[in-house]
Short mmCIF file of N, CA and C in Angstrom, two decimals:
data_model
loop_
_atom_site.label_atom_id
_atom_site.label_comp_id
_atom_site.label_asym_id
_atom_site.label_seq_id
_atom_site.Cartn_x
_atom_site.Cartn_y
_atom_site.Cartn_z
N UNK A 125 12.50 17.54 4.16
CA UNK A 125 12.39 16.30 4.37
C UNK A 125 13.67 15.40 4.40
N UNK A 126 13.67 15.01 5.66
CA UNK A 126 14.79 14.22 5.57
C UNK A 126 14.90 12.39 5.39
N UNK A 127 15.82 11.90 4.79
CA UNK A 127 15.88 10.78 4.27
C UNK A 127 16.82 10.04 4.75
N UNK A 128 16.44 8.76 4.23
CA UNK A 128 17.51 7.44 4.99
C UNK A 128 18.57 7.36 3.58
N UNK A 129 19.63 6.75 3.64
CA UNK A 129 21.17 6.68 2.92
C UNK A 129 20.26 5.62 1.59
N UNK A 130 18.97 5.22 2.00
CA UNK A 130 18.47 3.83 0.78
C UNK A 130 17.52 4.78 0.39
N UNK A 131 17.38 6.16 0.23
CA UNK A 131 16.32 6.73 -0.10
C UNK A 131 14.90 7.08 0.22
N UNK A 132 14.66 6.51 0.96
CA UNK A 132 12.96 6.02 2.24
C UNK A 132 13.24 7.60 2.59
N UNK A 133 12.15 7.86 2.77
CA UNK A 133 11.88 8.96 3.96
C UNK A 133 12.05 8.73 5.41
N UNK A 134 12.44 9.37 6.14
CA UNK A 134 12.79 9.38 8.16
C UNK A 134 11.50 9.99 8.95
N UNK A 135 10.56 9.35 8.53
CA UNK A 135 9.23 8.67 9.24
C UNK A 135 9.38 10.18 10.51
N UNK A 136 8.10 11.17 10.84
CA UNK A 136 8.41 12.18 11.96
C UNK A 136 8.23 11.33 12.92
N UNK A 137 9.32 11.82 14.26
CA UNK A 137 8.90 11.27 15.48
C UNK A 137 8.36 12.26 16.64
N UNK A 138 8.02 13.45 16.45
CA UNK A 138 7.62 14.69 17.04
C UNK A 138 5.96 15.26 16.60
N UNK A 139 5.76 16.27 16.49
CA UNK A 139 4.79 16.89 16.13
C UNK A 139 3.77 15.89 15.58
N UNK A 140 2.14 16.84 14.71
CA UNK A 140 1.32 17.35 14.26
C UNK A 140 0.96 15.64 14.41
N UNK A 141 -0.09 14.85 14.82
CA UNK A 141 -0.38 13.85 14.57
C UNK A 141 -0.23 13.28 12.99
N UNK A 142 -1.47 14.17 12.64
CA UNK A 142 -1.64 14.34 10.90
C UNK A 142 -0.36 14.21 10.69
N UNK A 143 0.36 14.73 10.22
CA UNK A 143 2.01 14.79 10.07
C UNK A 143 2.36 13.41 10.20
N UNK A 144 3.06 12.97 11.37
CA UNK A 144 3.42 11.78 12.22
C UNK A 144 2.86 10.86 11.60
N UNK A 145 1.80 10.54 11.15
CA UNK A 145 0.96 9.28 10.63
C UNK A 145 1.06 9.92 9.17
N UNK A 146 0.44 10.64 8.19
CA UNK A 146 1.08 10.36 7.26
C UNK A 146 2.63 10.25 6.42
N UNK A 147 3.44 10.67 7.47
CA UNK A 147 4.89 9.86 6.98
C UNK A 147 5.63 9.29 7.60
N UNK A 148 4.30 7.93 8.37
CA UNK A 148 4.80 6.89 8.61
C UNK A 148 4.22 6.30 7.50
N UNK A 149 3.38 6.40 6.92
CA UNK A 149 2.34 5.50 5.91
C UNK A 149 3.07 5.86 4.41
N UNK A 150 3.96 6.99 4.57
CA UNK A 150 4.71 7.04 2.85
C UNK A 150 6.14 6.61 3.35
N UNK A 151 6.56 6.17 4.93
CA UNK A 151 8.38 5.45 4.73
C UNK A 151 7.41 3.95 5.04
N UNK A 152 6.36 3.24 4.53
CA UNK A 152 6.14 1.82 4.27
C UNK A 152 5.72 1.31 2.73
N UNK A 153 5.42 2.84 2.42
CA UNK A 153 4.80 3.16 1.28
C UNK A 153 6.31 2.65 0.14
N UNK A 154 7.41 3.43 0.55
CA UNK A 154 8.54 3.81 0.27
C UNK A 154 9.24 2.29 0.68
N UNK A 155 8.73 1.62 1.83
CA UNK A 155 9.42 0.75 1.40
C UNK A 155 9.60 -0.09 1.29
N UNK A 156 7.83 -0.86 0.39
CA UNK A 156 7.63 -2.02 -0.49
C UNK A 156 8.10 -1.60 -2.04
N UNK A 157 8.21 -0.26 -1.83
CA UNK A 157 9.16 0.53 -3.24
C UNK A 157 10.75 -0.49 -3.39
N UNK A 158 11.59 -0.07 -2.39
CA UNK A 158 12.30 0.18 -1.91
C UNK A 158 12.72 -2.17 -2.27
N UNK A 159 11.67 -2.81 -1.82
CA UNK A 159 11.46 -4.48 -1.92
C UNK A 159 12.05 -4.78 -3.39
N UNK A 160 11.42 -3.78 -3.89
CA UNK A 160 10.97 -4.06 -6.01
C UNK A 160 12.27 -3.47 -6.48
N UNK A 161 13.07 -2.62 -5.83
CA UNK A 161 13.73 -2.04 -7.22
C UNK A 161 14.55 -3.19 -7.15
N UNK A 162 15.44 -2.52 -8.30
CA UNK A 162 16.23 -3.72 -9.06
C UNK A 162 15.70 -4.98 -9.20
N UNK A 163 14.75 -5.23 -9.38
CA UNK A 163 14.49 -6.51 -9.90
C UNK A 163 13.10 -6.48 -10.66
N UNK A 164 13.50 -8.18 -11.85
CA UNK A 164 12.72 -7.35 -13.07
C UNK A 164 11.47 -8.29 -12.96
N UNK A 165 10.21 -8.94 -14.25
CA UNK A 165 9.29 -8.82 -13.97
C UNK A 165 9.65 -10.66 -13.87
N UNK A 166 10.14 -10.85 -13.67
CA UNK A 166 10.56 -12.74 -13.21
C UNK A 166 10.86 -12.91 -12.10
N UNK A 167 11.65 -12.03 -11.72
CA UNK A 167 12.21 -12.20 -10.13
C UNK A 167 11.19 -11.39 -9.33
N UNK A 168 10.55 -10.55 -9.40
CA UNK A 168 9.33 -10.23 -8.53
C UNK A 168 7.73 -11.17 -9.00
N UNK A 169 8.20 -12.27 -9.86
CA UNK A 169 6.96 -12.93 -9.22
C UNK A 169 7.17 -14.00 -9.11
N UNK A 170 8.59 -14.51 -8.32
CA UNK A 170 8.61 -15.85 -7.54
C UNK A 170 8.57 -15.56 -5.78
N UNK A 171 7.47 -16.90 -5.48
CA UNK A 171 7.17 -17.40 -4.07
C UNK A 171 8.39 -17.39 -3.15
N UNK A 172 8.37 -17.40 -2.18
CA UNK A 172 8.96 -17.45 -1.60
C UNK A 172 9.04 -18.67 -1.05
N UNK A 173 8.17 -19.52 -0.50
CA UNK A 173 7.77 -20.99 0.52
C UNK A 173 6.87 -21.73 0.01
N UNK A 174 6.90 -22.69 -1.02
CA UNK A 174 5.54 -23.52 -0.80
C UNK A 174 5.22 -23.31 0.92
N UNK A 175 3.33 -23.91 0.96
CA UNK A 175 2.59 -23.48 -0.30
C UNK A 175 2.14 -21.91 -1.01
N UNK A 176 2.88 -21.01 0.11
CA UNK A 176 2.24 -20.61 -0.31
C UNK A 176 3.01 -19.23 -1.95
N UNK A 177 2.06 -18.22 -2.86
CA UNK A 177 2.44 -18.05 -3.77
C UNK A 177 2.32 -16.61 -3.86
N UNK A 178 2.46 -15.73 -2.52
CA UNK A 178 3.15 -14.48 -2.69
C UNK A 178 3.74 -14.90 -3.20
N UNK A 179 3.85 -13.48 -4.27
CA UNK A 179 4.87 -12.37 -4.91
C UNK A 179 5.54 -11.10 -4.35
N UNK A 180 6.37 -10.73 -4.55
CA UNK A 180 6.14 -9.34 -4.82
C UNK A 180 5.62 -8.43 -5.78
N UNK A 181 5.52 -9.06 -6.68
CA UNK A 181 4.41 -8.45 -7.60
C UNK A 181 2.99 -8.42 -7.60
N UNK A 182 2.62 -9.17 -7.28
CA UNK A 182 0.86 -9.78 -5.61
C UNK A 182 1.01 -8.62 -5.36
N UNK A 183 2.18 -8.61 -4.14
CA UNK A 183 1.86 -7.41 -3.30
C UNK A 183 1.37 -5.90 -3.66
N UNK A 184 2.16 -5.54 -4.46
CA UNK A 184 2.40 -4.02 -4.93
C UNK A 184 0.50 -4.21 -6.06
N UNK A 185 0.62 -5.68 -6.35
CA UNK A 185 -1.45 -5.27 -6.54
C UNK A 185 -2.06 -4.91 -6.14
N UNK A 186 -1.66 -6.09 -4.94
CA UNK A 186 -3.11 -5.95 -3.56
C UNK A 186 -2.99 -4.21 -2.80
N UNK A 187 -2.00 -4.29 -2.98
CA UNK A 187 -1.76 -2.59 -1.89
C UNK A 187 -1.87 -1.75 -2.41
N UNK A 188 -2.13 -2.21 -4.26
CA UNK A 188 -2.68 -0.75 -4.86
C UNK A 188 -4.64 -0.61 -4.85
N UNK A 189 -5.06 -1.90 -4.50
CA UNK A 189 -6.33 -1.90 -4.12
C UNK A 189 -6.76 -1.96 -3.29
N UNK A 190 -5.64 -1.66 -2.06
CA UNK A 190 -5.76 -1.42 -0.49
C UNK A 190 -5.93 0.30 -0.91
N UNK A 191 -4.97 0.58 -0.90
CA UNK A 191 -5.32 2.11 -1.03
C UNK A 191 -6.16 2.35 -1.43
N UNK A 192 -7.75 1.65 -2.54
CA UNK A 192 -8.30 2.18 -3.33
C UNK A 192 -9.48 2.51 -2.25
N UNK A 193 -9.75 1.14 -2.25
CA UNK A 193 -10.59 0.01 -1.31
C UNK A 193 -10.99 1.52 0.21
N UNK A 194 -9.40 2.05 0.70
CA UNK A 194 -10.11 2.40 1.83
C UNK A 194 -9.26 4.35 1.38
N UNK A 195 -9.33 5.28 0.73
CA UNK A 195 -9.65 6.47 0.72
C UNK A 195 -10.23 6.21 -0.87
N UNK A 196 -10.51 5.72 -1.71
CA UNK A 196 -11.08 6.21 -2.48
C UNK A 196 -13.16 5.38 -1.86
N UNK A 197 -13.23 3.97 -1.83
CA UNK A 197 -14.54 3.31 -1.35
C UNK A 197 -14.96 3.60 -0.34
N UNK A 198 -14.13 3.68 1.04
CA UNK A 198 -14.53 3.55 2.06
C UNK A 198 -14.88 5.25 2.57
N UNK A 199 -13.21 6.09 2.29
CA UNK A 199 -13.56 7.40 2.61
C UNK A 199 -13.75 8.58 2.03
N UNK A 200 -13.94 7.73 0.66
CA UNK A 200 -14.66 9.46 -0.09
C UNK A 200 -15.93 8.84 -0.50
N UNK A 201 -16.53 7.64 -0.39
CA UNK A 201 -17.35 7.03 -0.67
C UNK A 201 -17.89 6.47 -2.13
N UNK A 202 -16.42 6.11 -3.23
CA UNK A 202 -16.85 6.33 -4.12
C UNK A 202 -17.41 5.01 -4.60
N UNK A 203 -18.03 5.22 -6.22
CA UNK A 203 -17.93 3.88 -6.90
C UNK A 203 -17.23 3.31 -7.23
N UNK A 204 -15.98 2.70 -7.69
CA UNK A 204 -15.43 2.48 -8.13
C UNK A 204 -14.16 0.77 -8.26
N UNK A 205 -14.36 0.59 -10.08
CA UNK A 205 -14.44 -0.72 -10.18
C UNK A 205 -12.99 -0.87 -9.34
N UNK A 206 -12.67 -2.46 -9.55
CA UNK A 206 -11.02 -2.49 -9.04
C UNK A 206 -9.80 -2.26 -9.72
N UNK A 207 -9.31 -1.71 -9.23
CA UNK A 207 -7.53 -1.21 -9.84
C UNK A 207 -7.14 -2.18 -11.33
N UNK A 208 -6.98 -3.52 -11.02
CA UNK A 208 -7.29 -4.38 -12.06
C UNK A 208 -8.52 -5.19 -12.54
N UNK A 209 -8.44 -5.24 -13.94
CA UNK A 209 -9.04 -5.92 -14.24
C UNK A 209 -8.96 -7.87 -14.08
N UNK A 210 -9.44 -8.57 -13.85
CA UNK A 210 -8.60 -10.22 -13.26
C UNK A 210 -8.19 -10.42 -14.24
N UNK A 211 -7.15 -11.28 -13.78
CA UNK A 211 -7.30 -11.45 -12.59
C UNK A 211 -6.65 -10.44 -10.73
N UNK A 212 -7.26 -10.31 -10.26
CA UNK A 212 -6.85 -9.80 -9.63
C UNK A 212 -6.29 -9.42 -7.72
N UNK A 213 -6.28 -8.70 -6.88
CA UNK A 213 -5.10 -8.58 -5.89
C UNK A 213 -3.86 -10.06 -5.55
N UNK A 214 -3.66 -10.31 -5.04
CA UNK A 214 -2.20 -11.04 -5.10
C UNK A 214 -2.25 -12.61 -6.91
N UNK A 215 -3.24 -12.23 -7.41
CA UNK A 215 -2.57 -13.24 -8.54
C UNK A 215 -2.24 -13.00 -9.32
N UNK A 216 -1.43 -12.99 -10.31
CA UNK A 216 -0.42 -12.92 -11.68
C UNK A 216 -1.68 -12.63 -13.03
N UNK A 217 -0.53 -11.97 -13.57
CA UNK A 217 -2.11 -11.83 -14.96
C UNK A 217 -0.30 -12.47 -15.70
N UNK A 218 0.07 -12.82 -16.57
CA UNK A 218 0.78 -12.83 -17.87
C UNK A 218 1.35 -12.00 -18.20
N UNK A 219 -0.01 -10.86 -18.85
CA UNK A 219 0.66 -9.76 -19.19
C UNK A 219 1.38 -8.72 -18.78
N UNK A 220 0.81 -8.40 -16.96
CA UNK A 220 1.00 -7.27 -16.69
C UNK A 220 2.37 -7.28 -15.56
N UNK A 221 3.74 -6.32 -15.57
CA UNK A 221 4.76 -6.53 -14.97
C UNK A 221 4.55 -5.70 -13.83
N UNK A 222 5.91 -5.41 -13.16
CA UNK A 222 6.19 -4.99 -12.13
C UNK A 222 5.96 -3.24 -12.52
N UNK A 223 6.27 -2.64 -13.71
CA UNK A 223 6.03 -0.85 -13.82
C UNK A 223 5.14 -1.20 -13.95
N UNK A 224 3.60 -1.90 -14.69
CA UNK A 224 2.48 -1.73 -14.58
C UNK A 224 2.18 -1.20 -13.23
N UNK A 225 1.83 -2.01 -12.69
CA UNK A 225 1.46 -2.93 -11.38
C UNK A 225 2.11 -1.23 -10.34
N UNK A 226 3.35 -0.56 -10.47
CA UNK A 226 3.85 -0.09 -9.56
C UNK A 226 3.29 1.42 -10.28
N UNK A 227 3.11 1.39 -11.21
CA UNK A 227 2.59 2.58 -12.25
C UNK A 227 1.08 3.66 -11.32
N UNK A 228 0.46 2.00 -11.66
CA UNK A 228 -1.25 1.89 -10.81
C UNK A 228 -1.20 1.95 -9.03
N UNK A 229 0.11 1.22 -8.36
CA UNK A 229 -0.32 1.66 -7.40
C UNK A 229 0.14 2.96 -6.63
N UNK A 230 0.96 3.95 -7.29
CA UNK A 230 1.51 4.83 -6.82
C UNK A 230 -0.20 6.82 -7.34
N UNK A 231 -0.82 5.59 -8.88
CA UNK A 231 -1.56 6.85 -9.44
C UNK A 231 -2.78 6.65 -7.77
N UNK A 232 -2.64 5.12 -7.64
CA UNK A 232 -4.15 5.19 -6.31
C UNK A 232 -3.57 5.98 -4.46
N UNK A 233 -2.19 5.70 -4.66
CA UNK A 233 -1.47 6.86 -3.53
C UNK A 233 -1.23 8.50 -3.73
N UNK A 234 -1.76 8.66 -4.96
CA UNK A 234 -1.74 10.05 -5.60
C UNK A 234 -3.15 10.55 -5.47
N UNK A 235 -3.85 10.26 -6.24
CA UNK A 235 -5.54 9.70 -5.93
C UNK A 235 -6.10 9.82 -4.64
N UNK A 236 -5.78 8.69 -3.05
CA UNK A 236 -5.88 8.69 -1.99
C UNK A 236 -5.56 10.04 -1.19
N UNK A 237 -4.53 10.78 -1.22
CA UNK A 237 -3.73 12.11 -0.50
C UNK A 237 -4.68 13.03 -1.57
N UNK A 238 -4.62 12.88 -2.76
CA UNK A 238 -6.12 14.17 -3.12
C UNK A 238 -7.89 14.42 -2.05
N UNK A 239 -8.20 13.18 -2.27
CA UNK A 239 -9.02 12.88 -1.78
C UNK A 239 -9.05 13.50 0.45
N UNK A 240 -7.82 13.15 0.94
CA UNK A 240 -7.57 13.23 1.86
C UNK A 240 -7.54 14.72 2.07
N UNK A 241 -7.06 15.26 0.97
CA UNK A 241 -5.82 16.66 1.40
C UNK A 241 -6.44 17.22 2.57
N UNK A 242 -6.40 18.55 3.27
CA UNK A 242 -7.02 19.60 4.07
C UNK A 242 -8.09 18.62 4.61
N UNK A 243 -7.88 18.09 5.03
CA UNK A 243 -10.06 16.28 5.15
C UNK A 243 -8.70 16.62 6.65
N UNK A 244 -9.68 16.21 7.60
CA UNK A 244 -9.55 16.16 9.45
C UNK A 244 -9.22 15.55 10.07
N UNK A 245 -9.13 14.60 10.75
CA UNK A 245 -8.64 13.34 11.16
C UNK A 245 -9.54 12.29 12.12
N UNK A 246 -10.80 13.83 11.98
CA UNK A 246 -12.08 13.48 12.29
C UNK A 246 -12.79 12.46 12.00
N UNK A 247 -12.69 13.64 10.52
CA UNK A 247 -13.94 12.85 9.20
C UNK A 247 -13.77 11.59 9.36
N UNK A 248 -14.79 11.30 9.06
CA UNK A 248 -15.15 9.82 8.87
C UNK A 248 -15.88 9.79 7.19
N UNK A 249 -15.40 8.45 6.91
CA UNK A 249 -15.79 7.20 5.86
C UNK A 249 -16.68 6.66 6.07
N UNK A 250 -17.57 5.74 5.51
CA UNK A 250 -18.30 4.46 5.68
C UNK A 250 -18.41 3.33 5.10
N UNK A 251 -18.04 1.89 6.03
CA UNK A 251 -17.89 1.21 4.83
C UNK A 251 -19.39 0.35 4.53
N UNK A 252 -18.27 0.47 2.79
CA UNK A 252 -19.94 -0.02 2.25
C UNK A 252 -20.35 -1.13 2.16
N UNK A 253 -19.57 -2.51 2.46
CA UNK A 253 -19.81 -4.17 2.01
C UNK A 253 -18.79 -4.62 3.21
N UNK A 254 -19.29 -6.11 2.51
CA UNK A 254 -18.03 -7.21 3.76
C UNK A 254 -19.03 -7.40 4.85
N UNK A 255 -18.30 -8.20 6.47
CA UNK A 255 -18.73 -8.25 7.98
C UNK A 255 -19.37 -6.87 8.59
N UNK A 256 -18.28 -6.13 8.64
CA UNK A 256 -18.35 -4.23 8.33
C UNK A 256 -19.10 -3.65 8.10
N UNK A 257 -19.72 -3.68 6.57
CA UNK A 257 -21.14 -3.11 6.26
C UNK A 257 -21.86 -1.74 7.27
N UNK A 258 -21.56 -0.72 6.88
CA UNK A 258 -22.61 0.39 7.90
C UNK A 258 -21.07 0.35 8.67
N UNK A 259 -20.52 0.19 8.89
CA UNK A 259 -19.95 1.11 10.41
C UNK A 259 -19.29 2.74 9.98
N UNK A 260 -19.10 3.30 10.85
CA UNK A 260 -18.74 4.38 9.88
C UNK A 260 -17.00 4.33 10.25
N UNK A 261 -15.95 5.18 9.83
CA UNK A 261 -14.82 5.24 10.28
C UNK A 261 -13.96 5.76 9.83
N UNK A 262 -13.05 6.77 10.83
CA UNK A 262 -12.58 8.22 10.62
C UNK A 262 -11.48 7.37 10.46
N UNK A 263 -10.79 9.72 9.23
CA UNK A 263 -9.59 9.43 8.87
C UNK A 263 -8.38 9.23 9.26
N UNK A 264 -8.77 9.18 11.01
CA UNK A 264 -6.49 8.20 12.13
C UNK A 264 -7.43 7.47 11.68
N UNK A 265 -8.44 6.34 11.76
CA UNK A 265 -8.51 5.03 11.98
C UNK A 265 -8.05 4.55 10.55
N UNK A 266 -8.34 4.94 9.14
CA UNK A 266 -7.57 4.81 7.93
C UNK A 266 -6.63 4.82 7.48
N UNK A 267 -5.41 6.10 8.49
CA UNK A 267 -3.99 5.80 7.95
C UNK A 267 -3.92 4.76 9.35
N UNK A 268 -4.22 4.42 10.19
CA UNK A 268 -3.19 3.69 11.15
C UNK A 268 -3.89 2.22 10.57
N UNK A 269 -5.17 1.96 9.97
CA UNK A 269 -5.13 0.68 9.10
C UNK A 269 -3.81 0.73 7.90
N UNK A 270 -3.87 1.77 7.26
CA UNK A 270 -2.88 0.98 5.74
C UNK A 270 -1.11 1.57 6.71
N UNK A 271 -1.23 1.95 7.58
CA UNK A 271 0.25 1.90 8.83
C UNK A 271 0.52 0.16 8.48
N UNK A 272 -0.48 0.17 9.49
CA UNK A 272 -0.46 -1.28 10.05
C UNK A 272 -0.54 -2.23 9.33
N UNK A 273 -1.39 -2.03 7.41
CA UNK A 273 -1.10 -2.81 6.28
C UNK A 273 0.34 -2.95 5.58
N UNK A 274 0.53 -1.73 5.49
CA UNK A 274 2.09 -2.16 4.69
C UNK A 274 2.96 -2.60 5.91
N UNK A 275 2.86 -2.22 6.93
CA UNK A 275 4.11 -2.84 8.25
C UNK A 275 3.96 -4.53 7.96
N UNK A 276 3.28 -4.93 8.31
CA UNK A 276 2.91 -6.26 7.75
C UNK A 276 3.06 -6.89 6.53
N UNK A 277 2.59 -6.52 5.65
CA UNK A 277 2.92 -7.08 4.00
C UNK A 277 4.21 -6.41 3.58
N UNK A 278 4.90 -5.94 4.38
CA UNK A 278 6.34 -5.60 3.82
C UNK A 278 7.36 -6.42 4.93
N UNK A 279 7.06 -6.90 6.41
CA UNK A 279 7.54 -8.23 6.50
C UNK A 279 7.68 -9.72 5.85
N UNK A 280 6.19 -9.37 4.37
CA UNK A 280 6.44 -10.38 4.02
C UNK A 280 7.66 -9.74 2.74
N UNK A 281 7.81 -9.33 2.21
CA UNK A 281 8.41 -8.18 1.24
C UNK A 281 9.60 -8.85 1.49
N UNK A 282 10.07 -8.43 2.74
CA UNK A 282 11.28 -8.96 3.02
C UNK A 282 12.17 -10.46 3.06
N UNK A 283 11.32 -10.54 4.03
CA UNK A 283 11.40 -12.59 3.11
C UNK A 283 11.74 -12.99 1.96
N UNK A 284 10.14 -12.03 0.85
CA UNK A 284 10.18 -12.36 -0.44
C UNK A 284 12.14 -11.87 -1.14
N UNK A 285 12.03 -10.53 -0.88
CA UNK A 285 13.05 -9.91 -1.04
C UNK A 285 14.70 -11.20 -1.10
N UNK A 286 14.57 -11.55 0.53
CA UNK A 286 16.03 -11.80 1.09
C UNK A 286 16.33 -13.38 0.03
N UNK A 287 14.43 -14.51 -0.39
CA UNK A 287 14.46 -15.51 -1.01
C UNK A 287 14.89 -15.23 -2.38
N UNK A 288 14.89 -13.14 -3.47
CA UNK A 288 15.32 -13.86 -4.28
C UNK A 288 17.07 -13.64 -5.05
N UNK A 289 16.55 -12.81 -3.82
CA UNK A 289 18.98 -12.20 -4.27
C UNK A 289 19.53 -12.26 -2.91
N UNK A 290 19.15 -12.32 -1.70
CA UNK A 290 19.81 -12.61 0.02
C UNK A 290 19.45 -11.06 0.40
N UNK A 291 18.80 -9.84 -0.56
CA UNK A 291 18.25 -8.85 0.30
C UNK A 291 18.08 -8.51 1.15
N UNK A 292 18.23 -8.10 2.99
CA UNK A 292 18.16 -8.10 3.47
C UNK A 292 17.78 -6.43 4.77
N UNK A 293 17.01 -6.31 5.51
CA UNK A 293 17.31 -5.21 5.32
C UNK A 293 16.29 -4.63 5.79
N UNK A 294 16.48 -3.61 5.75
CA UNK A 294 14.97 -2.08 5.18
C UNK A 294 13.51 -2.83 5.50
#
């Protein structure tokens, strides 16, 4: 697999649909990790602009939960608890640092890969709760949704990182 100078994988531009979707999701995952690289626990807790409390650490935590929800709960139909004890989502715990959050996020990615390995894009899971409870969703839909989710949040990560130390791009 080709990589960019910053180490991120180059998404596939041609070929099998599943390989292309997986490579775009991997690219966006690597982009989030790059946005956190070289920062300390204090820096990843900084919000870019009031009244928002969104932080890079909060994004990592949120996307760990997103990975768990769509691959384990929805696609595989597993009944699993939240990734983190309270507080969850974007909220920050004084005890939880970036390394712990990234480790949990990486475990969720690995578990999602295990659950989808060898599965068809047409294979489906079912949304268990919320306003769309009961709807069936294909693996294709889940992958596209996660690519969209990461792309949107990587835009937030761009702004957060630039406000922390001026790093732009990627």
